[in-house]
Amino acid sequence: MKVLVLGSGAKDHAIAWWFSKSKFIEGLYVAPSNPGTASFAVNLPDVDPSDKDQVLAACKKYGIDFVFIGTEGPLQTGVIDHLNANGIDTFGAPGYAIKIENDRRFSREFATRHGIPIPDYHIFSDEKALKAFLEKNTGKPFTIKPNGLSPSRVMISSCDTKTLFDYSKKLLAKGDVVVEDYIDGKHATISILLDNEGFFRLPSCYEYTKREHTDKGTGIPTGGMGAVCPLPVEPEIRELIKSRIVMPTFKGLVEENLFYKGILTFSITVTDKGPVLLDYHVRLNDPATQAMVAIIKNDLCGLMMAMKDNTLKDIKRELNGKSAVAVVIASDGYPEDTKVGQKLNEIPPHYMSNAIDNGTLLFFGAVESREDGIYTTGGRAATIVGVDKNIMMANSKAYNAIDLVSFDGSWHRSDIGVKFFENMTGK
């Protein structure tokens, strides 16, 4: 199996690394890639992953027969449909299905039709009406999101009317804005592989999305600053998520002719009254993916072949029995005023390639290689993942290695995973 992974972020690096361990791999390519993927794959830096003709040309040149699409750009430009029409198998949602993510109005109406709990929401296209709504509800916490598909988590949660309105004005310049009640609770990210006959549930994760070093209350959302996997979930909560959100979603997709082979990720908040769906994603989340790949033992090529054959329901999930804590290293000013172009410190080769199984993994994000080193190009430069027999020990592994990636202005949250063991330590 010759595989091409489209993307250059830490999530794409992690997926490519997972593919590299497969017994079915004959060739592995990444476009446009990053400095970390070069150690186990062929980097194709000149291939634009959103250009369907360039991607097809690369497939023909290198004899690639499977393309994994996990980032939002190619999903919007018809890469999947173009490759499928030319006989190349793909992973990712086809064009007809992506509206479950890229049109929040549709996804919320879909959820309502199928009795799936979601926050109360309003959608605005007019600045005047939006301002009047926020002023009428002064002091109430809301989350503001774009209606359309966007990279990472472009949103803000706040109870300050001016903050909410100023952020909304920026989004309105590009399209409609969703204003929904802020839901406080325990977040869960659940990703499920789908085929025509069943599904395969990947390990659940908890993601840290705020810039602030706390998950309590509102704050400045980021693309994700850390993750824990697997998420400790009580059996009764797991059953509520399945019965109230997951299964009604699958039923609705079938009834509305939207079912597809690929990934569906649920962003959920568990409240005192039960689980609430916040968003659907037709791709994997970052940094949940970086934590997840560190503990799952199933062969990724094997899962892709099972999906093609509609036999996912027959695959038993295999985990290594450990926990993973992923910590994102970000650039100065992220997420509002990101400073880029900073040179990273020199990183030992065995960490660059994740060649040594020492309980620490490194996945690169918004960076690029230059003649004299690696430089930042965006907000989230890398993810350090600690892996050990429990969350406390995995947390220690991650933070003990955090200085592997440093540059002028680099920062990270200091609390990733702590809430899951603080009672044990008396904090």
Coordinates of C-alpha atoms in Angstrom, one line a residue:
M1 CA 0.0 0.0 0.0
K2 CA 1.5 3.4 -1.1
V3 CA 0.0 6.1 1.0
L4 CA 0.0 9.9 0.7
V5 CA -0.9 12.0 3.8
L6 CA -2.0 15.5 3.0
G7 CA -1.1 18.2 5.5
S8 CA 1.8 19.7 7.4
G9 CA 0.6 20.2 10.9
A10 CA 1.3 18.2 14.1
K11 CA -1.9 16.2 13.6
D12 CA -0.7 15.2 10.0
H13 CA 2.8 14.4 11.4
A14 CA 1.1 12.1 14.0
I15 CA -1.1 10.4 11.4
A16 CA 1.9 9.8 9.0
W17 CA 3.9 8.4 12.0
W18 CA 1.0 6.0 12.7
F19 CA 1.0 4.9 9.0
S20 CA 4.8 4.4 9.1
K21 CA 4.4 1.6 11.7
S22 CA 2.0 -0.4 9.4
K23 CA 3.1 -3.8 8.1
F24 CA 1.2 -3.0 4.9
I25 CA 3.2 0.1 4.0
E26 CA 5.2 -0.1 0.7
G27 CA 5.7 3.7 0.4
L28 CA 4.7 6.7 2.5
Y29 CA 4.5 10.3 1.3
V30 CA 3.5 13.5 2.9
A31 CA 2.5 16.8 1.2
P32 CA 3.5 19.4 1.9
S33 CA 5.0 17.8 5.0
N34 CA 7.1 19.2 7.8
P35 CA 10.7 18.7 9.2
G36 CA 9.7 15.7 11.3
T37 CA 8.1 13.6 8.6
A38 CA 11.3 13.4 6.5
S39 CA 12.8 10.7 8.8
F40 CA 10.2 8.1 7.9
A41 CA 8.4 9.3 4.7
V42 CA 9.1 11.1 1.4
N43 CA 8.3 14.7 1.8
L44 CA 6.6 16.5 -1.2
P45 CA 6.9 20.2 -0.2
D46 CA 6.0 21.5 -3.6
V47 CA 2.6 19.8 -3.7
D48 CA -0.3 22.0 -2.7
P49 CA -2.7 19.7 -0.8
S50 CA -5.7 21.8 -1.8
D51 CA -4.9 21.6 -5.5
K52 CA -6.7 18.5 -6.8
D53 CA -4.7 18.4 -10.0
Q54 CA -1.3 18.7 -8.2
V55 CA -2.4 15.9 -5.8
L56 CA -3.5 13.7 -8.6
A57 CA -0.3 14.3 -10.5
A58 CA 1.7 13.3 -7.4
C59 CA -0.3 10.1 -7.1
K60 CA 0.4 9.1 -10.7
K61 CA 4.1 10.0 -10.4
Y62 CA 4.8 7.9 -7.3
G63 CA 2.2 5.2 -7.8
I64 CA 0.2 6.2 -4.8
D65 CA -3.0 4.2 -4.3
F66 CA -4.4 5.7 -1.1
V67 CA -4.6 9.3 0.1
F68 CA -5.4 10.3 3.7
I69 CA -7.0 13.7 4.0
G70 CA -7.2 15.1 7.5
T71 CA -7.0 18.8 7.1
E72 CA -9.8 21.2 6.1
G73 CA -8.3 22.7 2.9
P74 CA -8.6 19.7 0.6
L75 CA -12.0 19.0 1.9
Q76 CA -13.3 22.3 0.6
T77 CA -11.7 22.1 -2.9
G78 CA -13.0 18.7 -4.0
V79 CA -9.8 16.8 -3.8
I80 CA -11.5 13.6 -2.6
D81 CA -14.1 13.5 -5.3
H82 CA -11.4 14.2 -7.9
L83 CA -9.2 11.4 -6.7
N84 CA -12.0 8.9 -6.4
A85 CA -13.1 9.8 -10.0
N86 CA -9.6 8.8 -11.1
G87 CA -9.6 5.5 -9.3
I88 CA -7.6 6.5 -6.2
D89 CA -8.9 5.5 -2.8
T90 CA -9.2 8.2 -0.2
F91 CA -9.9 8.8 3.5
G92 CA -12.1 11.8 4.2
A93 CA -15.6 13.1 3.9
P94 CA -16.9 13.5 0.3
G95 CA -18.3 16.8 -0.9
Y96 CA -21.9 16.0 -0.2
A97 CA -21.2 15.3 3.5
I98 CA -18.9 18.1 4.6
K99 CA -21.8 20.5 5.3
I100 CA -22.3 18.6 8.6
E101 CA -19.2 20.6 9.6
N102 CA -18.9 23.6 7.3
D103 CA -22.4 24.9 7.8
R104 CA -23.2 25.2 11.4
R105 CA -26.7 26.4 10.6
F106 CA -27.3 23.1 8.9
S107 CA -25.6 21.0 11.6
R108 CA -27.7 22.6 14.3
E109 CA -30.9 22.2 12.4
F110 CA -29.9 18.5 11.7
A111 CA -29.3 18.0 15.4
T112 CA -32.7 19.5 16.3
R113 CA -34.5 17.3 13.7
H114 CA -33.0 14.2 15.3
G115 CA -33.4 15.2 19.0
I116 CA -29.7 15.7 19.7
P117 CA -29.0 18.1 22.6
I118 CA -27.2 21.3 21.6
P119 CA -26.8 24.8 23.1
D120 CA -29.5 27.4 22.4
Y121 CA -28.2 29.4 19.4
H122 CA -28.8 32.3 17.1
I123 CA -27.3 33.1 13.7
F124 CA -26.7 36.6 12.5
S125 CA -25.7 38.1 9.2
D126 CA -26.4 41.7 10.2
E127 CA -24.1 43.7 12.6
K128 CA -26.9 45.9 13.9
A129 CA -29.1 42.9 14.9
L130 CA -26.2 41.1 16.5
K131 CA -25.2 44.1 18.6
A132 CA -28.8 44.6 19.7
F133 CA -29.0 40.9 20.8
L134 CA -25.8 41.1 22.8
E135 CA -26.8 44.3 24.5
K136 CA -30.1 42.9 25.4
N137 CA -28.3 39.9 27.0
T138 CA -25.5 41.9 28.7
G139 CA -23.5 39.8 31.2
K140 CA -24.7 36.5 29.8
P141 CA -21.8 34.2 28.6
F142 CA -21.9 33.3 24.9
T143 CA -19.6 31.4 22.5
I144 CA -19.1 33.1 19.1
K145 CA -18.3 31.0 16.0
P146 CA -18.2 31.4 12.3
N147 CA -21.0 29.6 10.5
G148 CA -18.6 28.1 7.9
L149 CA -15.7 25.7 8.0
S150 CA -12.6 27.3 9.6
P151 CA -9.1 26.1 10.6
S152 CA -8.7 25.0 14.2
R153 CA -11.2 26.5 16.6
V154 CA -12.0 30.0 15.4
M155 CA -14.3 31.1 18.3
I156 CA -14.4 33.0 21.5
S157 CA -16.3 32.5 24.8
S158 CA -17.0 35.5 27.0
C159 CA -19.6 37.3 29.1
D160 CA -18.2 40.8 28.1
T161 CA -20.5 42.4 25.5
K162 CA -17.7 44.5 23.9
T163 CA -15.4 41.6 23.6
L164 CA -18.1 39.5 22.0
F165 CA -19.2 42.2 19.6
D166 CA -15.7 43.2 18.5
Y167 CA -14.8 39.5 17.7
S168 CA -18.2 39.1 15.9
K169 CA -17.5 42.0 13.6
K170 CA -14.3 40.3 12.4
L171 CA -16.2 37.2 11.6
L172 CA -19.1 39.0 9.9
A173 CA -16.7 40.3 7.3
K174 CA -16.4 36.7 6.0
G175 CA -19.9 35.3 6.6
D176 CA -22.7 34.6 9.1
V177 CA -21.9 34.3 12.8
V178 CA -23.3 31.8 15.3
V179 CA -24.0 33.0 18.8
E180 CA -24.7 30.2 21.2
D181 CA -25.1 29.8 25.0
Y182 CA -21.8 29.1 26.7
I183 CA -21.9 25.5 28.1
D184 CA -19.7 24.8 31.1
G185 CA -18.8 21.2 31.9
K186 CA -16.3 18.4 31.1
H187 CA -15.2 18.4 27.4
A188 CA -14.9 15.1 25.5
T189 CA -13.6 14.6 21.9
I190 CA -14.9 11.4 20.4
S191 CA -13.7 10.3 16.9
I192 CA -15.4 7.4 15.1
L193 CA -14.4 5.7 11.8
L194 CA -17.4 4.9 9.6
D195 CA -18.1 2.5 6.8
N196 CA -21.4 1.3 5.2
E197 CA -21.9 -1.5 7.7
G198 CA -20.7 -0.2 11.0
F199 CA -18.1 1.8 12.8
F200 CA -14.8 1.7 14.9
R201 CA -14.5 4.0 17.9
L202 CA -11.1 5.5 18.5
P203 CA -10.1 6.3 22.1
S204 CA -11.8 9.3 23.6
C205 CA -9.8 12.4 24.5
Y206 CA -10.0 15.5 26.7
E207 CA -8.8 18.6 25.0
Y208 CA -7.6 21.9 26.5
T209 CA -8.8 24.6 24.2
K210 CA -8.3 27.9 26.2
R211 CA -5.2 30.1 26.2
E212 CA -5.6 30.6 30.0
H213 CA -4.0 28.0 32.3
T214 CA -7.5 26.9 33.5
D215 CA -10.5 25.3 32.0
K216 CA -12.9 27.0 34.4
G217 CA -15.2 29.6 32.9
T218 CA -14.9 31.5 29.7
G219 CA -11.6 32.5 28.0
I220 CA -9.7 32.9 24.8
P221 CA -10.1 29.7 22.7
T222 CA -7.1 28.4 20.7
G223 CA -6.7 25.6 18.2
G224 CA -5.9 23.4 21.2
M225 CA -3.2 23.6 23.8
G226 CA -3.1 20.0 25.0
A227 CA -4.9 16.7 25.3
V228 CA -5.3 13.6 27.5
C229 CA -6.0 10.2 26.1
P230 CA -7.8 8.0 26.9
L231 CA -10.4 10.2 28.7
P232 CA -11.7 8.6 31.9
V233 CA -15.4 8.4 31.3
E234 CA -18.0 6.8 33.7
P235 CA -19.9 4.0 32.0
E236 CA -23.2 5.7 32.5
I237 CA -21.9 8.9 30.8
R238 CA -20.5 6.9 28.0
E239 CA -23.9 5.3 27.4
L240 CA -25.7 8.6 27.5
I241 CA -23.3 10.0 24.8
K242 CA -23.9 7.0 22.7
S243 CA -27.7 7.0 23.1
R244 CA -28.4 10.7 23.0
I245 CA -25.7 11.9 20.5
V246 CA -23.8 9.2 18.5
M247 CA -26.5 6.8 17.5
P248 CA -29.1 9.5 16.7
T249 CA -26.5 11.2 14.5
F250 CA -25.8 7.9 12.6
K251 CA -29.5 7.4 12.1
G252 CA -29.9 10.9 10.9
L253 CA -27.1 10.7 8.4
V254 CA -28.6 7.5 6.9
E255 CA -32.1 9.0 6.7
E256 CA -30.8 12.2 5.1
N257 CA -28.5 10.4 2.6
L258 CA -25.4 12.0 4.2
F259 CA -23.7 8.8 5.5
Y260 CA -20.1 8.3 4.2
K261 CA -16.9 6.4 4.8
G262 CA -14.4 8.4 6.8
I263 CA -14.2 10.0 10.2
L264 CA -16.8 11.8 12.3
T265 CA -15.6 13.7 15.4
F266 CA -18.0 14.8 18.1
S267 CA -17.0 17.8 20.3
I268 CA -19.1 17.3 23.4
T269 CA -19.5 18.9 26.8
V270 CA -20.8 16.8 29.7
T271 CA -22.9 18.9 32.0
D272 CA -24.8 18.1 35.2
K273 CA -27.9 17.4 33.0
G274 CA -26.0 15.2 30.5
P275 CA -23.9 15.4 27.4
V276 CA -24.4 18.3 24.9
L277 CA -23.1 18.3 21.3
L278 CA -21.1 21.4 20.5
D279 CA -19.8 20.6 17.0
Y280 CA -19.3 17.9 14.4
H281 CA -16.0 17.6 12.5
V282 CA -15.5 15.5 9.5
R283 CA -11.8 15.2 10.4
L284 CA -9.6 14.4 13.4
N285 CA -8.9 17.0 16.0
D286 CA -5.6 18.6 16.9
P287 CA -4.0 17.9 19.5
A288 CA -6.3 15.0 20.4
T289 CA -4.8 13.0 17.5
Q290 CA -1.3 13.4 18.8
A291 CA -2.3 11.9 22.1
M292 CA -4.4 9.2 20.6
V293 CA -1.8 7.7 18.2
A294 CA 0.5 7.2 21.1
I295 CA -1.7 4.6 22.7
I296 CA -3.5 2.8 19.9
K297 CA -2.0 -0.4 18.6
N298 CA -4.3 -1.1 15.6
D299 CA -2.6 -1.0 12.2
L300 CA -3.8 2.1 10.4
C301 CA -3.5 0.6 7.0
G302 CA -5.5 -2.4 8.3
L303 CA -8.3 0.0 9.5
M304 CA -8.4 1.7 6.1
M305 CA -8.7 -1.6 4.3
A306 CA -11.4 -2.7 6.6
M307 CA -13.3 0.6 5.9
K308 CA -13.0 -0.1 2.2
D309 CA -14.4 -3.6 2.7
N310 CA -17.1 -2.5 5.1
T311 CA -15.7 -4.7 7.9
L312 CA -14.9 -2.0 10.6
K313 CA -17.4 -3.6 12.9
D314 CA -15.3 -6.8 13.0
I315 CA -12.1 -5.0 14.1
K316 CA -11.3 -5.2 17.9
R317 CA -9.8 -2.0 19.2
E318 CA -6.3 -2.6 20.6
L319 CA -4.7 -0.1 23.0
N320 CA -1.3 -0.4 24.8
G321 CA -2.8 0.1 28.2
K322 CA -1.1 3.4 28.8
S323 CA -2.1 7.0 29.0
A324 CA -0.9 9.9 26.9
V325 CA -0.6 13.6 27.7
A326 CA 0.0 16.0 24.8
V327 CA 1.3 19.5 25.4
V328 CA 1.4 22.1 22.6
I329 CA 4.3 24.6 22.3
A330 CA 3.0 27.9 20.9
S331 CA 4.5 31.1 19.5
D332 CA 4.5 34.4 21.3
G333 CA 1.2 36.2 20.9
Y334 CA -0.8 33.2 19.9
P335 CA -3.7 33.0 19.2
E336 CA -4.4 36.8 18.7
D337 CA -1.2 38.3 17.5
T338 CA 1.2 35.5 16.6
K339 CA 4.9 36.2 16.2
V340 CA 6.5 34.0 13.6
G341 CA 9.9 33.5 12.0
Q342 CA 11.6 32.4 15.3
K343 CA 14.4 29.8 15.1
L344 CA 14.0 26.7 17.1
N345 CA 16.8 25.3 19.3
E346 CA 18.7 22.3 17.9
I347 CA 16.8 19.1 18.6
P348 CA 18.6 15.7 19.0
P349 CA 18.1 13.5 15.9
H350 CA 16.5 10.6 17.8
Y351 CA 13.7 13.0 19.0
M352 CA 13.3 14.4 15.5
S353 CA 12.5 10.9 14.2
N354 CA 10.7 9.5 17.3
A355 CA 13.1 6.6 16.9
I356 CA 13.6 5.7 20.5
D357 CA 10.7 4.3 22.6
N358 CA 11.4 6.3 25.8
G359 CA 7.9 7.5 26.5
T360 CA 8.2 10.8 24.6
L361 CA 7.0 11.7 21.2
L362 CA 7.5 15.0 19.2
F363 CA 5.2 16.1 16.4
F364 CA 5.9 19.3 14.5
G365 CA 3.3 21.8 13.6
A366 CA 3.6 25.3 12.1
V367 CA 7.4 25.2 11.3
E368 CA 9.5 25.0 8.2
S369 CA 13.1 23.9 7.4
R370 CA 15.6 26.5 6.2
E371 CA 19.3 26.2 5.4
D372 CA 20.3 27.1 8.9
G373 CA 17.6 25.4 10.9
I374 CA 13.9 25.1 11.7
Y375 CA 11.7 28.3 12.0
T376 CA 8.2 28.9 13.2
T377 CA 5.5 29.8 10.6
G378 CA 2.4 29.9 12.8
G379 CA 0.9 29.7 16.2
R380 CA 1.3 26.1 17.3
A381 CA 4.9 25.0 16.6
A382 CA 5.0 21.5 18.0
T383 CA 3.4 19.0 20.4
I384 CA 5.3 17.0 23.0
V385 CA 3.5 13.8 24.0
G386 CA 4.3 11.9 27.2
V387 CA 3.3 8.2 27.4
D388 CA 3.3 6.1 30.6
K389 CA 1.1 3.8 32.6
N390 CA -1.2 6.5 34.0
I391 CA -2.0 10.2 33.4
M392 CA 0.2 11.4 36.3
M393 CA 3.3 9.6 34.9
A394 CA 2.5 10.6 31.3
N395 CA 2.2 14.2 32.5
S396 CA 5.7 14.0 34.0
K397 CA 7.1 12.5 30.8
A398 CA 5.7 15.3 28.7
Y399 CA 6.8 18.2 30.9
N400 CA 10.3 16.7 31.5
A401 CA 10.8 16.9 27.7
I402 CA 9.1 20.2 27.2
D403 CA 12.4 22.1 26.6
L404 CA 13.2 19.9 23.6
V405 CA 11.4 22.6 21.6
S406 CA 12.1 26.2 22.5
F407 CA 12.5 29.5 20.7
D408 CA 12.1 33.2 21.5
G409 CA 8.7 33.8 22.9
S410 CA 7.6 30.1 23.1
W411 CA 5.1 29.2 25.7
H412 CA 2.8 26.3 26.8
R413 CA 0.1 25.6 29.3
S414 CA 1.4 24.1 32.6
D415 CA -1.7 22.2 33.6
I416 CA -2.3 19.6 30.9
G417 CA -3.6 16.5 32.6
V418 CA -3.3 17.8 36.1
K419 CA -7.1 17.9 36.8
F420 CA -7.2 14.1 36.4
F421 CA -4.8 13.4 39.3
E422 CA -4.8 16.5 41.5
N423 CA -7.0 14.9 44.1
M424 CA -4.6 12.0 44.3
T425 CA -1.7 14.4 45.2
G426 CA -3.7 16.5 47.6
K427 CA -3.5 19.6 45.4

